[in-house]
PDB file of C-alpha atoms in Angstrom:
ATOM      1  CA  MET A   1     -14.773  -1.395  -7.393  1.00  0.00           C
ATOM      2  CA  ARG A   2     -17.679  -3.207  -9.016  1.00  0.00           C
ATOM      3  CA  GLU A   3     -19.221  -6.583  -8.342  1.00  0.00           C
ATOM      4  CA  HIS A   4     -19.078  -9.130 -11.125  1.00  0.00           C
ATOM      5  CA  GLY A   5     -20.609 -12.492 -11.989  1.00  0.00           C
ATOM      6  CA  ALA A   6     -18.183 -13.706 -14.660  1.00  0.00           C
ATOM      7  CA  GLU A   7     -17.171 -17.350 -14.845  1.00  0.00           C
ATOM      8  CA  GLN A   8     -13.427 -16.906 -14.473  1.00  0.00           C
ATOM      9  CA  ARG A   9     -11.773 -17.872 -11.170  1.00  0.00           C
ATOM     10  CA  ALA A  10     -10.918 -15.136  -8.683  1.00  0.00           C
ATOM     11  CA  LEU A  11      -7.160 -14.503  -8.627  1.00  0.00           C
ATOM     12  CA  SER A  12      -4.912 -14.367  -5.592  1.00  0.00           C
ATOM     13  CA  ALA A  13      -2.974 -11.153  -4.999  1.00  0.00           C
ATOM     14  CA  ALA A  14       0.199 -12.714  -6.433  1.00  0.00           C
ATOM     15  CA  GLU A  15      -1.637 -13.971  -9.527  1.00  0.00           C
ATOM     16  CA  LEU A  16      -3.388 -10.640 -10.016  1.00  0.00           C
ATOM     17  CA  PHE A  17      -0.220  -8.563 -10.013  1.00  0.00           C
ATOM     18  CA  ASP A  18       1.796 -11.128 -11.949  1.00  0.00           C
ATOM     19  CA  ASP A  19      -0.854 -10.740 -14.647  1.00  0.00           C
ATOM     20  CA  LEU A  20      -1.022  -6.941 -14.500  1.00  0.00           C
ATOM     21  CA  GLY A  21       2.748  -6.396 -14.600  1.00  0.00           C
ATOM     22  CA  ILE A  22       3.801  -3.062 -16.052  1.00  0.00           C
ATOM     23  CA  GLY A  23       0.154  -2.285 -16.855  1.00  0.00           C
ATOM     24  CA  TYR A  24      -0.405  -1.429 -13.197  1.00  0.00           C
ATOM     25  CA  GLU A  25       2.339   1.192 -13.291  1.00  0.00           C
ATOM     26  CA  ARG A  26       0.911   2.733 -16.447  1.00  0.00           C
ATOM     27  CA  ALA A  27      -2.561   2.953 -14.920  1.00  0.00           C
ATOM     28  CA  PHE A  28      -1.483   4.514 -11.619  1.00  0.00           C
ATOM     29  CA  ALA A  29       1.834   6.259 -12.343  1.00  0.00           C
ATOM     30  CA  HIS A  30       0.320   9.736 -12.147  1.00  0.00           C
ATOM     31  CA  LEU A  31      -1.906   9.324  -9.098  1.00  0.00           C
ATOM     32  CA  PRO A  32      -1.744  12.878  -7.657  1.00  0.00           C
ATOM     33  CA  ALA A  33      -2.493  11.989  -4.028  1.00  0.00           C
ATOM     34  CA  GLN A  34       0.231   9.331  -4.030  1.00  0.00           C
ATOM     35  CA  LEU A  35       2.832  11.674  -5.499  1.00  0.00           C
ATOM     36  CA  GLU A  36       1.808  14.288  -2.926  1.00  0.00           C
ATOM     37  CA  ALA A  37       2.181  11.739  -0.114  1.00  0.00           C
ATOM     38  CA  VAL A  38       5.661  10.693  -1.250  1.00  0.00           C
ATOM     39  CA  GLY A  39       6.687  14.342  -1.551  1.00  0.00           C
ATOM     40  CA  TRP A  40       5.397  15.014   1.962  1.00  0.00           C
ATOM     41  CA  LEU A  41       7.378  12.076   3.301  1.00  0.00           C
ATOM     42  CA  LYS A  42      10.568  13.023   1.450  1.00  0.00           C
ATOM     43  CA  GLY A  43      10.423  16.440   3.102  1.00  0.00           C
ATOM     44  CA  ARG A  44      10.593  14.785   6.538  1.00  0.00           C
ATOM     45  CA  LEU A  45      13.285  12.170   5.965  1.00  0.00           C
ATOM     46  CA  GLY A  46      17.022  12.713   5.924  1.00  0.00           C
ATOM     47  CA  ALA A  47      19.585  11.014   3.701  1.00  0.00           C
ATOM     48  CA  GLY A  48      19.979   7.368   4.621  1.00  0.00           C
ATOM     49  CA  ALA A  49      16.511   7.103   6.195  1.00  0.00           C
ATOM     50  CA  ARG A  50      15.350   3.495   6.272  1.00  0.00           C
ATOM     51  CA  VAL A  51      12.091   3.076   4.360  1.00  0.00           C
ATOM     52  CA  LEU A  52       9.969  -0.025   3.781  1.00  0.00           C
ATOM     53  CA  ASP A  53       7.651   0.043   0.755  1.00  0.00           C
ATOM     54  CA  VAL A  54       4.933  -2.580   1.303  1.00  0.00           C
ATOM     55  CA  GLY A  55       3.391  -3.703  -1.977  1.00  0.00           C
ATOM     56  CA  SER A  56       6.188  -2.044  -3.910  1.00  0.00           C
ATOM     57  CA  GLY A  57       4.914  -3.118  -7.326  1.00  0.00           C
ATOM     58  CA  THR A  58       7.156  -2.115 -10.216  1.00  0.00           C
ATOM     59  CA  GLY A  59       9.172   0.151  -7.928  1.00  0.00           C
ATOM     60  CA  ARG A  60       7.816   3.266  -9.578  1.00  0.00           C
ATOM     61  CA  PRO A  61       6.993   5.826  -8.544  1.00  0.00           C
ATOM     62  CA  VAL A  62       7.365   5.274  -4.775  1.00  0.00           C
ATOM     63  CA  ALA A  63      10.618   3.362  -4.248  1.00  0.00           C
ATOM     64  CA  ASP A  64      12.242   5.168  -7.152  1.00  0.00           C
ATOM     65  CA  LEU A  65      11.472   8.642  -5.799  1.00  0.00           C
ATOM     66  CA  LEU A  66      12.583   7.750  -2.284  1.00  0.00           C
ATOM     67  CA  ALA A  67      15.795   6.061  -3.441  1.00  0.00           C
ATOM     68  CA  ARG A  68      16.643   9.080  -5.601  1.00  0.00           C
ATOM     69  CA  ALA A  69      16.149  11.251  -2.502  1.00  0.00           C
ATOM     70  CA  GLY A  70      18.867   9.273  -0.717  1.00  0.00           C
ATOM     71  CA  CYS A  71      16.724   6.940   1.356  1.00  0.00           C
ATOM     72  CA  ASP A  72      17.708   3.343   2.089  1.00  0.00           C
ATOM     73  CA  VAL A  73      14.677   1.627   0.533  1.00  0.00           C
ATOM     74  CA  THR A  74      13.471  -1.959   0.892  1.00  0.00           C
ATOM     75  CA  GLY A  75      10.447  -3.019  -1.145  1.00  0.00           C
ATOM     76  CA  ILE A  76       8.338  -6.129  -0.624  1.00  0.00           C
ATOM     77  CA  ASP A  77       5.688  -7.554  -2.924  1.00  0.00           C
ATOM     78  CA  VAL A  78       3.925 -10.914  -3.259  1.00  0.00           C
ATOM     79  CA  SER A  79       4.265 -10.824  -7.058  1.00  0.00           C
ATOM     80  CA  GLY A  80       7.435 -12.270  -8.564  1.00  0.00           C
ATOM     81  CA  THR A  81       6.787 -10.355 -11.772  1.00  0.00           C
ATOM     82  CA  MET A  82       6.569  -7.073  -9.881  1.00  0.00           C
ATOM     83  CA  VAL A  83       9.773  -7.781  -7.967  1.00  0.00           C
ATOM     84  CA  GLU A  84      11.643  -8.522 -11.206  1.00  0.00           C
ATOM     85  CA  LEU A  85      10.385  -5.287 -12.761  1.00  0.00           C
ATOM     86  CA  ALA A  86      11.272  -3.278  -9.648  1.00  0.00           C
ATOM     87  CA  ARG A  87      14.810  -4.671  -9.485  1.00  0.00           C
ATOM     88  CA  ALA A  88      15.349  -3.742 -13.133  1.00  0.00           C
ATOM     89  CA  GLN A  89      13.793  -0.278 -12.884  1.00  0.00           C
ATOM     90  CA  VAL A  90      15.048   0.836  -9.460  1.00  0.00           C
ATOM     91  CA  PRO A  91      18.580  -0.507  -8.921  1.00  0.00           C
ATOM     92  CA  GLY A  92      19.056   1.882  -6.015  1.00  0.00           C
ATOM     93  CA  ALA A  93      16.642  -0.069  -3.789  1.00  0.00           C
ATOM     94  CA  ARG A  94      16.318  -3.669  -2.584  1.00  0.00           C
ATOM     95  CA  PHE A  95      13.270  -5.779  -3.361  1.00  0.00           C
ATOM     96  CA  GLU A  96      12.041  -9.053  -1.897  1.00  0.00           C
ATOM     97  CA  GLN A  97       9.193 -11.322  -2.980  1.00  0.00           C
ATOM     98  CA  CYS A  98       7.356 -11.419   0.309  1.00  0.00           C
ATOM     99  CA  GLY A  99       3.974 -10.544   1.776  1.00  0.00           C
ATOM    100  CA  VAL A 100       3.449  -8.186   4.690  1.00  0.00           C
ATOM    101  CA  HIS A 101       2.485 -11.100   6.967  1.00  0.00           C
ATOM    102  CA  ASP A 102       5.648 -13.059   6.123  1.00  0.00           C
ATOM    103  CA  PHE A 103       8.186 -10.244   6.200  1.00  0.00           C
ATOM    104  CA  GLU A 104      10.345 -10.268   9.313  1.00  0.00           C
ATOM    105  CA  ALA A 105      12.051  -7.221  10.794  1.00  0.00           C
ATOM    106  CA  PRO A 106      12.856  -6.168  14.351  1.00  0.00           C
ATOM    107  CA  GLU A 107      10.563  -3.646  15.993  1.00  0.00           C
ATOM    108  CA  GLY A 108      11.608  -0.090  15.176  1.00  0.00           C
ATOM    109  CA  SER A 109      13.601  -1.056  12.066  1.00  0.00           C
ATOM    110  CA  PHE A 110      12.330   1.684   9.750  1.00  0.00           C
ATOM    111  CA  ASP A 111      12.080   5.459   9.782  1.00  0.00           C
ATOM    112  CA  ALA A 112       9.067   5.196   7.475  1.00  0.00           C
ATOM    113  CA  VAL A 113       6.741   2.594   6.015  1.00  0.00           C
ATOM    114  CA  CYS A 114       4.787   3.220   2.816  1.00  0.00           C
ATOM    115  CA  ALA A 115       1.737   1.073   2.076  1.00  0.00           C
ATOM    116  CA  PHE A 116      -0.175   2.226  -0.980  1.00  0.00           C
ATOM    117  CA  PHE A 117      -3.074  -0.180  -1.647  1.00  0.00           C
ATOM    118  CA  PRO A 118      -1.406  -3.511  -0.685  1.00  0.00           C
ATOM    119  CA  LEU A 119      -4.073  -4.726   1.761  1.00  0.00           C
ATOM    120  CA  LEU A 120      -7.199  -5.105  -0.348  1.00  0.00           C
ATOM    121  CA  VAL A 121      -6.888  -8.713  -1.548  1.00  0.00           C
ATOM    122  CA  MET A 122      -7.093 -10.245   1.937  1.00  0.00           C
ATOM    123  CA  ASP A 123      -9.684 -10.534   4.682  1.00  0.00           C
ATOM    124  CA  ARG A 124     -10.379  -7.874   7.286  1.00  0.00           C
ATOM    125  CA  SER A 125      -8.561  -9.636  10.119  1.00  0.00           C
ATOM    126  CA  GLU A 126      -5.467  -9.776   7.919  1.00  0.00           C
ATOM    127  CA  VAL A 127      -5.799  -6.086   7.063  1.00  0.00           C
ATOM    128  CA  SER A 128      -5.946  -5.166  10.756  1.00  0.00           C
ATOM    129  CA  ALA A 129      -2.994  -7.426  11.577  1.00  0.00           C
ATOM    130  CA  ALA A 130      -0.963  -5.942   8.736  1.00  0.00           C
ATOM    131  CA  LEU A 131      -1.549  -2.391   9.962  1.00  0.00           C
ATOM    132  CA  LYS A 132      -0.323  -3.371  13.426  1.00  0.00           C
ATOM    133  CA  ARG A 133       2.763  -5.103  12.013  1.00  0.00           C
ATOM    134  CA  MET A 134       3.679  -2.059   9.953  1.00  0.00           C
ATOM    135  CA  ALA A 135       3.198   0.265  12.920  1.00  0.00           C
ATOM    136  CA  GLY A 136       5.505  -1.955  14.975  1.00  0.00           C
ATOM    137  CA  TRP A 137       8.270  -1.690  12.390  1.00  0.00           C
ATOM    138  CA  LEU A 138       8.409   2.092  12.835  1.00  0.00           C
ATOM    139  CA  ALA A 139      11.224   3.622  14.832  1.00  0.00           C
ATOM    140  CA  PRO A 140      10.162   6.219  17.432  1.00  0.00           C
ATOM    141  CA  GLY A 141       9.092   9.269  15.437  1.00  0.00           C
ATOM    142  CA  GLY A 142       8.722   7.182  12.266  1.00  0.00           C
ATOM    143  CA  TYR A 143       6.002   7.693   9.681  1.00  0.00           C
ATOM    144  CA  LEU A 144       3.360   5.378   8.212  1.00  0.00           C
ATOM    145  CA  VAL A 145       2.067   6.785   4.931  1.00  0.00           C
ATOM    146  CA  SER A 146      -0.694   4.627   3.498  1.00  0.00           C
ATOM    147  CA  ALA A 147      -3.697   4.468   1.218  1.00  0.00           C
ATOM    148  CA  THR A 148      -6.561   2.128   0.505  1.00  0.00           C
ATOM    149  CA  VAL A 149      -9.909   1.999  -1.265  1.00  0.00           C
ATOM    150  CA  PRO A 150     -12.416   2.722   1.507  1.00  0.00           C
ATOM    151  CA  ALA A 151     -15.415   0.394   1.479  1.00  0.00           C
ATOM    152  CA  ASP A 152     -17.406  -1.434   4.122  1.00  0.00           C
ATOM    153  CA  VAL A 153     -16.926  -4.862   2.513  1.00  0.00           C
ATOM    154  CA  GLU A 154     -15.732  -8.326   3.563  1.00  0.00           C
ATOM    155  CA  ASP A 155     -14.628 -10.932   0.996  1.00  0.00           C
ATOM    156  CA  VAL A 156     -16.579  -9.397  -1.897  1.00  0.00           C
ATOM    157  CA  GLU A 157     -15.936 -10.627  -5.437  1.00  0.00           C
ATOM    158  CA  ILE A 158     -15.307  -7.858  -7.984  1.00  0.00           C
ATOM    159  CA  VAL A 159     -13.681  -7.294 -11.354  1.00  0.00           C
ATOM    160  CA  TRP A 160     -10.812  -4.817 -11.242  1.00  0.00           C
ATOM    161  CA  MET A 161      -8.841  -3.872 -14.349  1.00  0.00           C
ATOM    162  CA  GLY A 162     -10.483  -6.802 -16.096  1.00  0.00           C
ATOM    163  CA  ARG A 163      -9.459  -9.387 -13.477  1.00  0.00           C
ATOM    164  CA  ARG A 164     -11.681 -11.143 -10.986  1.00  0.00           C
ATOM    165  CA  VAL A 165     -10.585 -10.888  -7.341  1.00  0.00           C
ATOM    166  CA  ARG A 166     -12.028 -11.087  -3.826  1.00  0.00           C
ATOM    167  CA  VAL A 167     -11.475  -8.021  -1.667  1.00  0.00           C
ATOM    168  CA  SER A 168     -12.101  -6.701   1.829  1.00  0.00           C
ATOM    169  CA  SER A 169     -11.797  -3.198   3.197  1.00  0.00           C
ATOM    170  CA  PHE A 170     -13.000  -0.743   5.832  1.00  0.00           C
ATOM    171  CA  SER A 171     -14.735   2.593   5.587  1.00  0.00           C
ATOM    172  CA  ALA A 172     -12.441   5.608   5.584  1.00  0.00           C
ATOM    173  CA  GLU A 173     -13.462   6.409   9.164  1.00  0.00           C
ATOM    174  CA  GLU A 174     -12.758   2.880  10.398  1.00  0.00           C
ATOM    175  CA  TYR A 175      -9.444   2.681   8.545  1.00  0.00           C
ATOM    176  CA  VAL A 176      -8.226   5.906  10.159  1.00  0.00           C
ATOM    177  CA  ARG A 177      -9.590   4.817  13.554  1.00  0.00           C
ATOM    178  CA  GLN A 178      -7.611   1.590  13.439  1.00  0.00           C
ATOM    179  CA  ILE A 179      -4.399   3.432  12.626  1.00  0.00           C
ATOM    180  CA  ARG A 180      -5.009   5.813  15.513  1.00  0.00           C
ATOM    181  CA  GLU A 181      -6.493   3.539  18.177  1.00  0.00           C
ATOM    182  CA  GLU A 182      -5.420  -0.011  17.343  1.00  0.00           C
ATOM    183  CA  CYS A 183      -1.955   0.852  16.034  1.00  0.00           C
ATOM    184  CA  GLY A 184      -1.353   3.687  18.494  1.00  0.00           C
ATOM    185  CA  LEU A 185      -0.128   6.188  15.910  1.00  0.00           C
ATOM    186  CA  ASP A 186      -0.747   9.920  15.744  1.00  0.00           C
ATOM    187  CA  VAL A 187      -2.810  10.638  12.619  1.00  0.00           C
ATOM    188  CA  LEU A 188      -1.399  13.807  11.075  1.00  0.00           C
ATOM    189  CA  HIS A 189      -3.542  13.962   7.933  1.00  0.00           C
ATOM    190  CA  HIS A 190      -6.200  11.984   6.127  1.00  0.00           C
ATOM    191  CA  ALA A 191      -8.241  12.759   3.046  1.00  0.00           C
ATOM    192  CA  VAL A 192     -10.573  11.026   0.605  1.00  0.00           C
ATOM    193  CA  SER A 193     -10.228  11.646  -3.126  1.00  0.00           C
ATOM    194  CA  VAL A 194     -11.355  10.105  -6.423  1.00  0.00           C
ATOM    195  CA  PHE A 195      -8.978   8.954  -9.158  1.00  0.00           C
ATOM    196  CA  GLN A 196      -9.546   7.624 -12.665  1.00  0.00           C
ATOM    197  CA  PRO A 197      -6.831   5.069 -13.535  1.00  0.00           C
ATOM    198  CA  ASP A 198      -5.378   5.269 -17.037  1.00  0.00           C
ATOM    199  CA  ASP A 199      -6.914   1.954 -18.069  1.00  0.00           C
ATOM    200  CA  GLU A 200     -10.035   1.460 -20.157  1.00  0.00           C
ATOM    201  CA  GLN A 201     -11.135  -1.494 -17.998  1.00  0.00           C
ATOM    202  CA  ALA A 202     -10.957   0.489 -14.743  1.00  0.00           C
ATOM    203  CA  GLY A 203     -13.576   2.883 -13.471  1.00  0.00           C
ATOM    204  CA  PRO A 204     -13.024   5.794 -11.072  1.00  0.00           C
ATOM    205  CA  GLU A 205     -11.869   4.799  -7.589  1.00  0.00           C
ATOM    206  CA  GLU A 206     -12.334   6.438  -4.215  1.00  0.00           C
ATOM    207  CA  HIS A 207      -9.116   6.508  -2.185  1.00  0.00           C
ATOM    208  CA  VAL A 208      -8.295   7.410   1.406  1.00  0.00           C
ATOM    209  CA  PHE A 209      -4.740   8.559   2.144  1.00  0.00           C
ATOM    210  CA  CYS A 210      -3.499   8.688   5.714  1.00  0.00           C
ATOM    211  CA  TYR A 211      -0.256  10.100   7.139  1.00  0.00           C
ATOM    212  CA  ALA A 212       0.557   8.933  10.651  1.00  0.00           C
ATOM    213  CA  ARG A 213       3.511   9.000  13.050  1.00  0.00           C
ATOM    214  CA  ARG A 214       4.753   6.857  15.900  1.00  0.00           C
ATOM    215  CA  ALA A 215       5.424   8.780  19.100  1.00  0.00           C
ATOM    216  CA  LYS A 216       9.009   9.939  19.581  1.00  0.00           C
ATOM    217  CA  GLU A 217       8.918   8.723  23.170  1.00  0.00           C
ATOM    218  CA  LEU A 218       7.423   5.277  23.562  1.00  0.00           C
ATOM    219  CA  PRO A 219       5.572   4.266  26.748  1.00  0.00           C
ATOM    220  CA  GLY A 220       8.077   3.151  29.356  1.00  0.00           C
ATOM    221  CA  GLY A 221      10.958   4.615  27.346  1.00  0.00           C
TER     222      GLY A 221
END
């Protein structure tokens, strides 16, 4: 991420990803840590496992790989353009134009929730609330596999892939702490890596990936 003083207006998350469209997939399609995370998750889910992909984008690679593995995949994204692309590219999954704060599902509805970078274009309180919502959607023993750009920032204006946006995030340590302590999940793995998107307007990014699990036996169960 880099700060920027251009004159253009900062875009909302929906506007940003409507504008990026298939370009986002091309820039991030071969993100090694993401492919590794999806492979790890596939190895722990059986056929018919219910998976929610938050910020599903174009549907590839995440929803596509999981649907091909036999999972029952629902994707949500705030961008109408992304949802249209995902429906066309991944007919084996369902996609809704919806944000994580608006999506409704009963507690324990999913065997896994994927959330690869959907929480950056919001404020910190919304990020924390979203993590708790996603944790609550996990069935006992379910997995939350997520990633973000770790940074100790609140409502900072940057240019990303040539577009101006306002972002918030937490340090890697704080992000993992919230998943463990605020969401009550067992953190099984977390790692920080650097990736260079395949886009001339994007610089290298630091990423933190976290694999976590809800307890098989819930308190009072």
